[in-house]
mmCIF file with all atom_site columns, C-alpha atoms in Angstrom:
data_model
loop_
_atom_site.group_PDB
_atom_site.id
_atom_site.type_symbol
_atom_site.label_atom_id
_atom_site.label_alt_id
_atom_site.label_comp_id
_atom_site.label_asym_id
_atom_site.label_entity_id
_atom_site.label_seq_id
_atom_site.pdbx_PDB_ins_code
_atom_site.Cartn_x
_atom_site.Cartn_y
_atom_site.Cartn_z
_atom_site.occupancy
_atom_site.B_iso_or_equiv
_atom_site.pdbx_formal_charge
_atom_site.auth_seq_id
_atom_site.auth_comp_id
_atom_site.auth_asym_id
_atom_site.auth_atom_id
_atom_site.pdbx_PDB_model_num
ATOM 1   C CA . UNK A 1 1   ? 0.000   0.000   0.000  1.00 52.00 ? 207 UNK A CA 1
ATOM 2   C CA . UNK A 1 2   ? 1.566   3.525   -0.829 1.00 57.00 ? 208 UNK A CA 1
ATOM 3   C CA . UNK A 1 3   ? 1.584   6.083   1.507  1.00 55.00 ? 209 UNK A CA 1
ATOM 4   C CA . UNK A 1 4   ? -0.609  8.196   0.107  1.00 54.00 ? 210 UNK A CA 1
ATOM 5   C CA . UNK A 1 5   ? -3.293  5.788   0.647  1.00 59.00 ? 211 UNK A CA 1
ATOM 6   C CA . UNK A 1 6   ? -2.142  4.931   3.923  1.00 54.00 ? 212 UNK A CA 1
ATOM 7   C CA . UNK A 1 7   ? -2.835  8.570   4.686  1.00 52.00 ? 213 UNK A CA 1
ATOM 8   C CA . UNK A 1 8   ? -6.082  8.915   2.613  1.00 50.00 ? 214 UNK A CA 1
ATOM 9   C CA . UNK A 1 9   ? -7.086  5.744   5.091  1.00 48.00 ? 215 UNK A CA 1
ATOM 10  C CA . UNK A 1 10  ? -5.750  7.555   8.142  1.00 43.00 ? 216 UNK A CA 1
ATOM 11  C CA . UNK A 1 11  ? -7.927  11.020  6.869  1.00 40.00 ? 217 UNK A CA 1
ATOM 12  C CA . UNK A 1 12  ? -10.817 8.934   6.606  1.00 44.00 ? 218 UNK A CA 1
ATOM 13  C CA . UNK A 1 13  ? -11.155 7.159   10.099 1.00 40.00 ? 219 UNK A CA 1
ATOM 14  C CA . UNK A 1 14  ? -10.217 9.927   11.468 1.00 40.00 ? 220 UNK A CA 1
ATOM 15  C CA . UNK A 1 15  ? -13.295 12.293  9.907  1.00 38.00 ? 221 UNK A CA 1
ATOM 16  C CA . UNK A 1 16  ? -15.789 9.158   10.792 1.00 45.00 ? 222 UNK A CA 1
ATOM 17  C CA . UNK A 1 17  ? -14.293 9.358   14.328 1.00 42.00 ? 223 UNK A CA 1
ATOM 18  C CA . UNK A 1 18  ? -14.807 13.122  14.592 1.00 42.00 ? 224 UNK A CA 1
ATOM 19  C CA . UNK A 1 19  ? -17.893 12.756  13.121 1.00 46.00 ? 225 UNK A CA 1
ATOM 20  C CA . UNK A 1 20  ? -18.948 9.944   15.280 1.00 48.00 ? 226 UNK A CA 1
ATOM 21  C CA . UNK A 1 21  ? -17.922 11.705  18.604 1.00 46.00 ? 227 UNK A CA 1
ATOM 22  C CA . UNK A 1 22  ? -19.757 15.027  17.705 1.00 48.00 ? 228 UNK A CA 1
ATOM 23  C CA . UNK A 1 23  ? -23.117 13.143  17.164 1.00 61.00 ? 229 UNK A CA 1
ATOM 24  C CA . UNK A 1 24  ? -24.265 14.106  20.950 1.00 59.00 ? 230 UNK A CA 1
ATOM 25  C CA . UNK A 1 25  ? -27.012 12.594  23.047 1.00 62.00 ? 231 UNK A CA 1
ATOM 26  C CA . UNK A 1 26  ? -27.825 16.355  24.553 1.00 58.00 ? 232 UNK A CA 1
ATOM 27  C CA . UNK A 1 27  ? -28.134 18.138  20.980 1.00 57.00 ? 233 UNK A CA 1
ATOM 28  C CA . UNK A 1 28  ? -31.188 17.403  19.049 1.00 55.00 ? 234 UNK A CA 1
ATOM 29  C CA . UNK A 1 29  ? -29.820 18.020  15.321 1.00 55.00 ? 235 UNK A CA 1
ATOM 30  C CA . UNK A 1 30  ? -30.747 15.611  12.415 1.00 54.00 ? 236 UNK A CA 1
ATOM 31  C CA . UNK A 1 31  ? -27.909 14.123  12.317 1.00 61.00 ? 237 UNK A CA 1
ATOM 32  C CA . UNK A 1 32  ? -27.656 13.407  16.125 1.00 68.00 ? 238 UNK A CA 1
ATOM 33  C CA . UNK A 1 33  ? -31.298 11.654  15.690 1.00 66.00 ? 239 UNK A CA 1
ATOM 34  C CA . UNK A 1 34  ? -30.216 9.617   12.482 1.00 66.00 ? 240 UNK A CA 1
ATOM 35  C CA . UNK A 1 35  ? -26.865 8.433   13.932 1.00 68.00 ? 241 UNK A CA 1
ATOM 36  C CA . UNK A 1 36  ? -28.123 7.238   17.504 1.00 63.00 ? 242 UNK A CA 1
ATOM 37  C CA . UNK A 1 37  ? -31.631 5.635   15.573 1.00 68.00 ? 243 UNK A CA 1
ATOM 38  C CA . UNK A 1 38  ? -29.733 3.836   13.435 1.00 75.00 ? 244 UNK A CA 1
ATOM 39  C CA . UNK A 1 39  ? -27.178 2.961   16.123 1.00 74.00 ? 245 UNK A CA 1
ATOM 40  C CA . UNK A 1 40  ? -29.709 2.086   18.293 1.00 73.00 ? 246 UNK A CA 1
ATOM 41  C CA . UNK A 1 41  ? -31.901 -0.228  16.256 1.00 77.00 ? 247 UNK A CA 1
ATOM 42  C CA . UNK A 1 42  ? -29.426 -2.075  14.386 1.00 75.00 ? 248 UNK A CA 1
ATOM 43  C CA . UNK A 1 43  ? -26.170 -2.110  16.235 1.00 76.00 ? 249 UNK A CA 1
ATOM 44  C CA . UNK A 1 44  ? -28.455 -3.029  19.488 1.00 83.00 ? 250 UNK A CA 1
ATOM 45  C CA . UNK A 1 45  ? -31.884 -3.817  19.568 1.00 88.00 ? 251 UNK A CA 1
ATOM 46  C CA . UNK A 1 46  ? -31.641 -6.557  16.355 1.00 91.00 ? 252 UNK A CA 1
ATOM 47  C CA . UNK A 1 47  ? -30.095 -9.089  18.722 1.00 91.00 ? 253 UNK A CA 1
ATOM 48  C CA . UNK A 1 48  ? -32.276 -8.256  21.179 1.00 92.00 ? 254 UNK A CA 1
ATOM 49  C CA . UNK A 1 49  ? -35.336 -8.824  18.446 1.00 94.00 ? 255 UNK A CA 1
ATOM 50  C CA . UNK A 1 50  ? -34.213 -12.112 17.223 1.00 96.00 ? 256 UNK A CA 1
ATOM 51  C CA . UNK A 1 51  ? -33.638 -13.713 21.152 1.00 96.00 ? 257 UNK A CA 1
ATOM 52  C CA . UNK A 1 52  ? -37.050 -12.594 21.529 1.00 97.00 ? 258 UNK A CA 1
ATOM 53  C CA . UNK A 1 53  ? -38.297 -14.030 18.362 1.00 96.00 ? 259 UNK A CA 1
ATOM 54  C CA . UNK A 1 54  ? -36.611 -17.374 19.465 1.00 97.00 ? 260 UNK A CA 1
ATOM 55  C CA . UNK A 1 55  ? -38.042 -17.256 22.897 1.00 96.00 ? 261 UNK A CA 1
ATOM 56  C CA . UNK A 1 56  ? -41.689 -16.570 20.947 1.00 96.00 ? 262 UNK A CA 1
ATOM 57  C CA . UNK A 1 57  ? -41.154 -19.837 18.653 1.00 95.00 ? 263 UNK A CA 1
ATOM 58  C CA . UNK A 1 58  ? -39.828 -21.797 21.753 1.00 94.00 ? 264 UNK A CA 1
ATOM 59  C CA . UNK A 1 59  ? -43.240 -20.762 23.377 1.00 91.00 ? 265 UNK A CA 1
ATOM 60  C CA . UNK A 1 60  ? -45.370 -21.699 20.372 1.00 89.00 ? 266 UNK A CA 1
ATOM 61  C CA . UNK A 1 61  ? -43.835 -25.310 20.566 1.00 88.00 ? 267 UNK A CA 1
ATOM 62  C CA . UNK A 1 62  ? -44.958 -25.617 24.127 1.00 84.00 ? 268 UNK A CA 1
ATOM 63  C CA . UNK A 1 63  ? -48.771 -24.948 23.810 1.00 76.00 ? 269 UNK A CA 1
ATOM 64  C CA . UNK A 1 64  ? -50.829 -27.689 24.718 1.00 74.00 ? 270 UNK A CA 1
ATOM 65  C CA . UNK A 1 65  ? -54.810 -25.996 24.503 1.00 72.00 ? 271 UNK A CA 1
ATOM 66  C CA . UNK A 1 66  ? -57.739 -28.356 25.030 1.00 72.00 ? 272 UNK A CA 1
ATOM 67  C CA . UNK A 1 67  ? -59.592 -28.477 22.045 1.00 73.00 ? 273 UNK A CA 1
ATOM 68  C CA . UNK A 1 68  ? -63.122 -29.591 23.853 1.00 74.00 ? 274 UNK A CA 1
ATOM 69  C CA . UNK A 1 69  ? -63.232 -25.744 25.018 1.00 82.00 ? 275 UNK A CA 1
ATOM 70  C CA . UNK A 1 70  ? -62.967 -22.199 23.392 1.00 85.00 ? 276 UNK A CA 1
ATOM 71  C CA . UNK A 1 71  ? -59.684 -21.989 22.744 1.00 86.00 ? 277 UNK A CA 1
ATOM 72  C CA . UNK A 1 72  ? -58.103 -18.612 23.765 1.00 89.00 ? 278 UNK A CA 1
ATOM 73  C CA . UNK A 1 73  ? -56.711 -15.631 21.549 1.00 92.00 ? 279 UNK A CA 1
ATOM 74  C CA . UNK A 1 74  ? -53.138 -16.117 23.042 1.00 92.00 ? 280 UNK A CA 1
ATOM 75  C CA . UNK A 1 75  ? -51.816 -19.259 24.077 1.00 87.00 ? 281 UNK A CA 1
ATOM 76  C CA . UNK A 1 76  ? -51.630 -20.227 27.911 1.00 88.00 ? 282 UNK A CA 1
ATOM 77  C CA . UNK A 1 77  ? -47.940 -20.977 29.065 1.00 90.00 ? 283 UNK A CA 1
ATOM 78  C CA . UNK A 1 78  ? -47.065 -22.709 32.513 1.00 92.00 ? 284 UNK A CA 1
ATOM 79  C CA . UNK A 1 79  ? -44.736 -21.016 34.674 1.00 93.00 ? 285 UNK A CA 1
ATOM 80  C CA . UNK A 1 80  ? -42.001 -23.796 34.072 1.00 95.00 ? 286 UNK A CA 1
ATOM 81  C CA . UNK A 1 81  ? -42.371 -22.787 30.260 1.00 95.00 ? 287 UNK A CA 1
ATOM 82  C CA . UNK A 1 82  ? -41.632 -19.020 31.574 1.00 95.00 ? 288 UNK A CA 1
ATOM 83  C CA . UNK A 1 83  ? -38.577 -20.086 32.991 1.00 96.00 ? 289 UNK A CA 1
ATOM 84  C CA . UNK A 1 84  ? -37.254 -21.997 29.604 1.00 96.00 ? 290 UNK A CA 1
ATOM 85  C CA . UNK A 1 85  ? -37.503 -19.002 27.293 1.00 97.00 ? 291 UNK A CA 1
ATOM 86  C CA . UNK A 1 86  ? -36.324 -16.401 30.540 1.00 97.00 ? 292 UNK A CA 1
ATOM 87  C CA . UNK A 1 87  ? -32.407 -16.589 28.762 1.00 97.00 ? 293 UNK A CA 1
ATOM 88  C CA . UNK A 1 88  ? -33.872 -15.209 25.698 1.00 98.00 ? 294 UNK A CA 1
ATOM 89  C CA . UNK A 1 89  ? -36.432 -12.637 27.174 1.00 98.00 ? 295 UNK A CA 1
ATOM 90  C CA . UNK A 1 90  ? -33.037 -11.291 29.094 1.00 98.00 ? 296 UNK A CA 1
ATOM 91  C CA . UNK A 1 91  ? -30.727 -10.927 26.744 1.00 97.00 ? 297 UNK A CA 1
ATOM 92  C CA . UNK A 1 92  ? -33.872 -8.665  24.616 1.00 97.00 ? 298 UNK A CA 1
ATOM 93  C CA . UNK A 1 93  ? -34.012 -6.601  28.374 1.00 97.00 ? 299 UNK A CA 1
ATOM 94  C CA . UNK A 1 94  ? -30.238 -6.470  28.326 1.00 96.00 ? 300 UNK A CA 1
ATOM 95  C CA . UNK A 1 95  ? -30.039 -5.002  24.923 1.00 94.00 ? 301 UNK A CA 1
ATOM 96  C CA . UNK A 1 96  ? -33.416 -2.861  24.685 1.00 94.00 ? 302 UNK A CA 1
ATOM 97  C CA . UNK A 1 97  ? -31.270 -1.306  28.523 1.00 93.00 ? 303 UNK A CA 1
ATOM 98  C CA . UNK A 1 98  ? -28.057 -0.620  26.377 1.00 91.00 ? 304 UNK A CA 1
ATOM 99  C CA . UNK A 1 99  ? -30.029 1.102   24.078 1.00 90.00 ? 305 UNK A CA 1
ATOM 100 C CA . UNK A 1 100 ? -31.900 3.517   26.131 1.00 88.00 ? 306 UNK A CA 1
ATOM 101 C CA . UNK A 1 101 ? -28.293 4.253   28.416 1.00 89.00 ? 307 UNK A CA 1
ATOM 102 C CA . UNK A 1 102 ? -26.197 4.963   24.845 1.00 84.00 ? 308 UNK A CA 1
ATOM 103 C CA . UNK A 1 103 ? -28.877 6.078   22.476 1.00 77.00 ? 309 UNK A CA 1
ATOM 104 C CA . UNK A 1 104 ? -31.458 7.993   24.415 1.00 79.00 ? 310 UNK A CA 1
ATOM 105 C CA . UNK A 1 105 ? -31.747 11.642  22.998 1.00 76.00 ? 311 UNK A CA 1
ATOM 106 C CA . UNK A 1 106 ? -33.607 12.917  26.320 1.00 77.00 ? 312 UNK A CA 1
ATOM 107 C CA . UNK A 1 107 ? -33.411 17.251  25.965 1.00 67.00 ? 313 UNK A CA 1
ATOM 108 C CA . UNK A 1 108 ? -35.779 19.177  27.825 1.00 76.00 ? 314 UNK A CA 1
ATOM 109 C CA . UNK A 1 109 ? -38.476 16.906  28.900 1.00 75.00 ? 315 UNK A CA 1
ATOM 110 C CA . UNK A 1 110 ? -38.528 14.879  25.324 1.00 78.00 ? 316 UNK A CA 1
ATOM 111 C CA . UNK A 1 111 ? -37.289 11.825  23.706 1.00 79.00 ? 317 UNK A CA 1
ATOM 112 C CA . UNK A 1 112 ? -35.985 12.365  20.481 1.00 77.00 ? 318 UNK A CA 1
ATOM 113 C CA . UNK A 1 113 ? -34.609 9.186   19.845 1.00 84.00 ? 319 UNK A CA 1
ATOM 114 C CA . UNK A 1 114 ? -37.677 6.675   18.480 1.00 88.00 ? 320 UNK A CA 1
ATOM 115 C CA . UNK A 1 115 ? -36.176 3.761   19.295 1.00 90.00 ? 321 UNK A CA 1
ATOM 116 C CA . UNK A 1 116 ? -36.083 4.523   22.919 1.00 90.00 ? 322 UNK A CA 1
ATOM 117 C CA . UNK A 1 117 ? -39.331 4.641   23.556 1.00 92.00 ? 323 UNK A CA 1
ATOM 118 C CA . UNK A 1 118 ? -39.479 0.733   21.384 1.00 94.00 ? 324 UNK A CA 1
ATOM 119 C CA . UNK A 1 119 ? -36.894 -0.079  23.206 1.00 94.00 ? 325 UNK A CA 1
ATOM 120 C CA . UNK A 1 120 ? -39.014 0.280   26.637 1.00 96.00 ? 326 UNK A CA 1
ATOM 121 C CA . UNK A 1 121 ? -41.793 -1.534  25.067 1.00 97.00 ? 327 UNK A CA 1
ATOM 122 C CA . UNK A 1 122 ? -39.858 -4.657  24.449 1.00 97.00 ? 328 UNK A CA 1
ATOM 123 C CA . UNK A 1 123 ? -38.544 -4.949  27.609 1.00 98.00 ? 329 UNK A CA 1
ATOM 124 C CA . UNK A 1 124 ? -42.431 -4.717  28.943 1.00 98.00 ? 330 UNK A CA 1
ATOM 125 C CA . UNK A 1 125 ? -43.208 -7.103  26.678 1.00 98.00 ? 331 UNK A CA 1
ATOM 126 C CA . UNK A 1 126 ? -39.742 -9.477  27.544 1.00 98.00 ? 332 UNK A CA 1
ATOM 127 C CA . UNK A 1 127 ? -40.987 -9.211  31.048 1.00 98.00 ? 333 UNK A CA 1
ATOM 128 C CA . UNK A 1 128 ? -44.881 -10.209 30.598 1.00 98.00 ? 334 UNK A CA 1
ATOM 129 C CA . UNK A 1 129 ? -43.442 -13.426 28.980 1.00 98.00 ? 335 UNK A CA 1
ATOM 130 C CA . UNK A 1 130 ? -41.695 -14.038 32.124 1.00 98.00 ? 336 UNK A CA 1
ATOM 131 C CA . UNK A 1 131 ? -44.515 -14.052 34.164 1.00 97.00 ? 337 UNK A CA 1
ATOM 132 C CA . UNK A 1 132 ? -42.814 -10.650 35.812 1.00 98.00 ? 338 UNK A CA 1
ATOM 133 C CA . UNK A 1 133 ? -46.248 -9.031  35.714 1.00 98.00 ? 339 UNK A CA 1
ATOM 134 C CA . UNK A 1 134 ? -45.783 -6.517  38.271 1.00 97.00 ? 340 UNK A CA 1
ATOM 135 C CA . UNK A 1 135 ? -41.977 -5.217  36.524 1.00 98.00 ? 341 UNK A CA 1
ATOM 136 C CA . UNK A 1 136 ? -44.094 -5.180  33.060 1.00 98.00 ? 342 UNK A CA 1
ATOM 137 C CA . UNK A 1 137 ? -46.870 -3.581  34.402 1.00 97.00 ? 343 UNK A CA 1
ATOM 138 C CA . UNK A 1 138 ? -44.212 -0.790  35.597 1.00 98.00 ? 344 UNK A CA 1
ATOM 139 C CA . UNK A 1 139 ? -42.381 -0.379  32.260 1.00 98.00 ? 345 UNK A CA 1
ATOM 140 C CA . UNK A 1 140 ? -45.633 -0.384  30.584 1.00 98.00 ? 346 UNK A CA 1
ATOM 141 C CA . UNK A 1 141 ? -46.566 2.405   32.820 1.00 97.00 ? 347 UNK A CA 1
ATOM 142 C CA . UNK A 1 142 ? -43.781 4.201   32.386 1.00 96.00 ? 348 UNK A CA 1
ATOM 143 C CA . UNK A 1 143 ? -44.181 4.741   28.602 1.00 96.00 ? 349 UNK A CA 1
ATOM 144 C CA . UNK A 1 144 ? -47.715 5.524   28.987 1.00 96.00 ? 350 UNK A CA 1
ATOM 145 C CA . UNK A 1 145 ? -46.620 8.854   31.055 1.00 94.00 ? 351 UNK A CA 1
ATOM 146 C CA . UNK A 1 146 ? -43.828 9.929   29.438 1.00 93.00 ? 352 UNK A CA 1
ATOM 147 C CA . UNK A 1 147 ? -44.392 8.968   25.494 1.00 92.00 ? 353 UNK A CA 1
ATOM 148 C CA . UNK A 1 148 ? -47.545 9.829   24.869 1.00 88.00 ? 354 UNK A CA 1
ATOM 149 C CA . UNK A 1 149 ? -47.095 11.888  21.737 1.00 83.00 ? 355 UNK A CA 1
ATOM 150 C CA . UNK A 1 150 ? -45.508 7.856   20.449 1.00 84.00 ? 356 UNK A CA 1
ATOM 151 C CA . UNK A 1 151 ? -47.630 5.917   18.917 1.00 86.00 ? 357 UNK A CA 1
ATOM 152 C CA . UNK A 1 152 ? -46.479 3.076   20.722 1.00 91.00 ? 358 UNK A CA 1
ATOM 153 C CA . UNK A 1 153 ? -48.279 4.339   24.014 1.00 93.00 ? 359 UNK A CA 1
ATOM 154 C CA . UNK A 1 154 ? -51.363 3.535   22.718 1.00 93.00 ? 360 UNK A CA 1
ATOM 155 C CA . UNK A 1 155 ? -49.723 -0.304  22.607 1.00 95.00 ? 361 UNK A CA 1
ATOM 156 C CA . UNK A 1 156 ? -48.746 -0.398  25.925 1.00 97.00 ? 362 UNK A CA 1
ATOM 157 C CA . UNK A 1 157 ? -52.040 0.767   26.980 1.00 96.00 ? 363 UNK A CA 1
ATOM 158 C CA . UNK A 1 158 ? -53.328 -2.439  25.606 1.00 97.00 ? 364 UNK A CA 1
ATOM 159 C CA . UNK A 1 159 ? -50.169 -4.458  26.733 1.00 98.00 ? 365 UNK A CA 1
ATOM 160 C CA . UNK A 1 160 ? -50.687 -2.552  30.271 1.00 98.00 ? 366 UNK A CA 1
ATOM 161 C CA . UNK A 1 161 ? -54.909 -4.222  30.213 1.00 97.00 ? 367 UNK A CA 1
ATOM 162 C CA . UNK A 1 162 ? -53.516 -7.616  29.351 1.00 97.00 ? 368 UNK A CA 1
ATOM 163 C CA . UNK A 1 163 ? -50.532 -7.535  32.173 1.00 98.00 ? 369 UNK A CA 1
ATOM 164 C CA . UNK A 1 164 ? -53.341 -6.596  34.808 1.00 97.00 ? 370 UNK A CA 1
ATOM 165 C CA . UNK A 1 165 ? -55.666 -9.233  33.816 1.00 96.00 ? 371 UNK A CA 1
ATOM 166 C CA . UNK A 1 166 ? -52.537 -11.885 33.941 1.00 96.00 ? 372 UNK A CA 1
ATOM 167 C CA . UNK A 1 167 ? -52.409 -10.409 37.538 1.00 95.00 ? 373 UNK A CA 1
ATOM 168 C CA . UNK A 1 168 ? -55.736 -11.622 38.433 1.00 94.00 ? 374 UNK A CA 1
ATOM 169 C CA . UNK A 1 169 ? -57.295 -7.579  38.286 1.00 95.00 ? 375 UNK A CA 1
ATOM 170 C CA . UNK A 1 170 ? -60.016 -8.627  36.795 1.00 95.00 ? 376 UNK A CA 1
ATOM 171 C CA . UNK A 1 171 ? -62.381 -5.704  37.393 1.00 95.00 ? 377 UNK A CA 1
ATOM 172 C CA . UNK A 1 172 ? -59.340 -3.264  36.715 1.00 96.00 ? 378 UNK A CA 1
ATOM 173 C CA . UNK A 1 173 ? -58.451 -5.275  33.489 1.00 96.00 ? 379 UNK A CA 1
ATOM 174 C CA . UNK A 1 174 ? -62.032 -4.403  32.601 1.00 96.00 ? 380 UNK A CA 1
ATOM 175 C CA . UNK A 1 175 ? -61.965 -0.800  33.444 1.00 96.00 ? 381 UNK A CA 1
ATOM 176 C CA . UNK A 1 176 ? -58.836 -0.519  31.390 1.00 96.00 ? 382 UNK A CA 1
ATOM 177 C CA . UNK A 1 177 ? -60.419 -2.097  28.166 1.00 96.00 ? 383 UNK A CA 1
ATOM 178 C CA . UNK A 1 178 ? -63.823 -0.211  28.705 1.00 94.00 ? 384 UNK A CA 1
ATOM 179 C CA . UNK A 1 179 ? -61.428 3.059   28.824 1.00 93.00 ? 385 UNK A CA 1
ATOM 180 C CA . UNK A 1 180 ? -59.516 1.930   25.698 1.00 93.00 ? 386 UNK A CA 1
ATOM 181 C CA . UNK A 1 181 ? -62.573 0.722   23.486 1.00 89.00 ? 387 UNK A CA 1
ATOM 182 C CA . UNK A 1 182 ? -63.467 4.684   23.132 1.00 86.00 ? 388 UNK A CA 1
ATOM 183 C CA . UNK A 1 183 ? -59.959 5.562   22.730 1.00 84.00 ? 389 UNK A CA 1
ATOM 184 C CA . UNK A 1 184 ? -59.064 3.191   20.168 1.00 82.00 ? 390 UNK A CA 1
ATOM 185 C CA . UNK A 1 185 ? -63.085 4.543   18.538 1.00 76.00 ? 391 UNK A CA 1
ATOM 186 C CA . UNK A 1 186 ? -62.324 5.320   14.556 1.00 71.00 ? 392 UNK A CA 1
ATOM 187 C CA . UNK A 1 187 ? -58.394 5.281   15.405 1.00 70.00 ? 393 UNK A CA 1
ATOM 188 C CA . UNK A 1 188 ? -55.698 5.284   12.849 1.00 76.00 ? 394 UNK A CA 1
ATOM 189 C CA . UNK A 1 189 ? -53.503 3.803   14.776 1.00 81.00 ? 395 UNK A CA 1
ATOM 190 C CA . UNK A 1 190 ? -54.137 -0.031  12.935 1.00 87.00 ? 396 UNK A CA 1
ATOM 191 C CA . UNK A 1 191 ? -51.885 -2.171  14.628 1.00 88.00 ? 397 UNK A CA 1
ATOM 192 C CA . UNK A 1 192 ? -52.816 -1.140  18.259 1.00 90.00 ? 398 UNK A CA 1
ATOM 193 C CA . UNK A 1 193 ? -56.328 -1.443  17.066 1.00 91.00 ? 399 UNK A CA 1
ATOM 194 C CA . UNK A 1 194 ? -55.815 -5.028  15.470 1.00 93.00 ? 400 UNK A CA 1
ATOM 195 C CA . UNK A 1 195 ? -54.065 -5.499  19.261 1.00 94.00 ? 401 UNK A CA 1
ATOM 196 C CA . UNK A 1 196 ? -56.538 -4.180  21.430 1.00 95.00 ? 402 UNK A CA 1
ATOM 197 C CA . UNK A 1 197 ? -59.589 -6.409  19.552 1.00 94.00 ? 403 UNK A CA 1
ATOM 198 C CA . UNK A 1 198 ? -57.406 -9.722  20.418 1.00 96.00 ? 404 UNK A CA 1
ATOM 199 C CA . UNK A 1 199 ? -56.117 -8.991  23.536 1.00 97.00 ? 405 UNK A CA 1
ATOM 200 C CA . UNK A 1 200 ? -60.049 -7.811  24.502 1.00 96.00 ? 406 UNK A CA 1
ATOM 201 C CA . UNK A 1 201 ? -61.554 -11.442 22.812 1.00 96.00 ? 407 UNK A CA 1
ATOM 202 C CA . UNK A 1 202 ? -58.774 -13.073 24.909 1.00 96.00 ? 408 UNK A CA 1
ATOM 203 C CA . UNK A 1 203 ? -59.767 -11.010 28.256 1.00 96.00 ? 409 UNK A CA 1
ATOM 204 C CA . UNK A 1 204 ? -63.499 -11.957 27.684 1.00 95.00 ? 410 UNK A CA 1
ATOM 205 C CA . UNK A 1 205 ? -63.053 -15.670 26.964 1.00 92.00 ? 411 UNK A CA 1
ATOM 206 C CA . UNK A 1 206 ? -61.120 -15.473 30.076 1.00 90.00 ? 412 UNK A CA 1
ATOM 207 C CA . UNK A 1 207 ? -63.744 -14.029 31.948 1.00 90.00 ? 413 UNK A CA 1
ATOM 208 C CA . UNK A 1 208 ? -66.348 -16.435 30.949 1.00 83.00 ? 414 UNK A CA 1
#
């Protein structure tokens, strides 16, 4: 290699590093948001997706429904089968945590970062498959009051109704669906919708 290449290299790592290093958590410029998103999602949280993924299809091979009944929306799991996927669900809370402590854009009372916000939600959700209800039912919480203007918040109002009724909170389950049926009335938000009609089939053949 001749050493004008060698130096052409050296430029070159050493304006990614500069650039790199000036991409600050505390400034909320475009290319602050794009660099820790990006980081965020598919430097971090991708590993954490697939585990999750794998704990999911490790699940799906344990079900064992009676057939002579109504058979529920989501599949019931034993505690034991909680236990067997808990490797996967914590290595999902381990990297959706590294996300939020590298990549969260926090500036004067807002997340700027998307993926932070996500990045609580799958750790709710990594915790309800468990069988940590009451940890869920505080991370839920937690994105409910302080990402409302996400989206997402409207799915971890329905993850937040289906934690409670795991719980046993039967009449607070309730409540919580009866609140989010005129919430979710002529929403746009589809996939919270589409979650929020299963998740409320799934509460009421559980209540029958």
């Amino acid at each position: 290699m001749s050493l004008k290449n060698t130096k052409n290299i050296l430029l070159a790592l050493s304006l990614s590093f500069l650039f790199l290093s000036s991409c600050s958590t505390q400034k909320n410029k475009w290319a602050n948001r794009k660099y820790h998103g990006i980081t965020a999602k598919y430097n971090i949280l991708f590993n954490g997706e697939e585990a999750y993924k794998t704990g999911m299809r490790e699940l799906a091979k344990k079900s064992n429904e009676n057939y002579t009944t109504i058979l529920p929306v989501f599949p019931r799991y034993s505690k034991n089968d909680a236990t067997s996927i808990a490797p996967h669900m914590d290595r999902l809370i381990e990297k959706a945590g590294k996300a939020v402590k590298k990549h969260s854009m926090f500036i004067k009372g807002k997340e700027h970062n998307k993926y932070i916000p996500y990045s609580y939600l799958m750790m709710g959700k990594a915790f309800y498959h468990k069988q940590d209800y009451e940890t869920a039912q505080r991370t839920f919480n937690f994105i409910i009051n302080n990402y409302k203007e996400y989206s997402l918040a409207d799915e971890a109002n329905v993850w937040m109704a289906r934690t409670t009724s795991e719980m046993g909170e039967m009449t607070r389950s309730d409540l919580l669906f009866d609140e989010l049926k005129y919430k979710f009335d002529g929403a746009k938000n589809k996939k919270a919708l589409l979650l929020y009609n299963m998740a409320y089939a799934d509460f009421m053949i559980k209540t029958e």
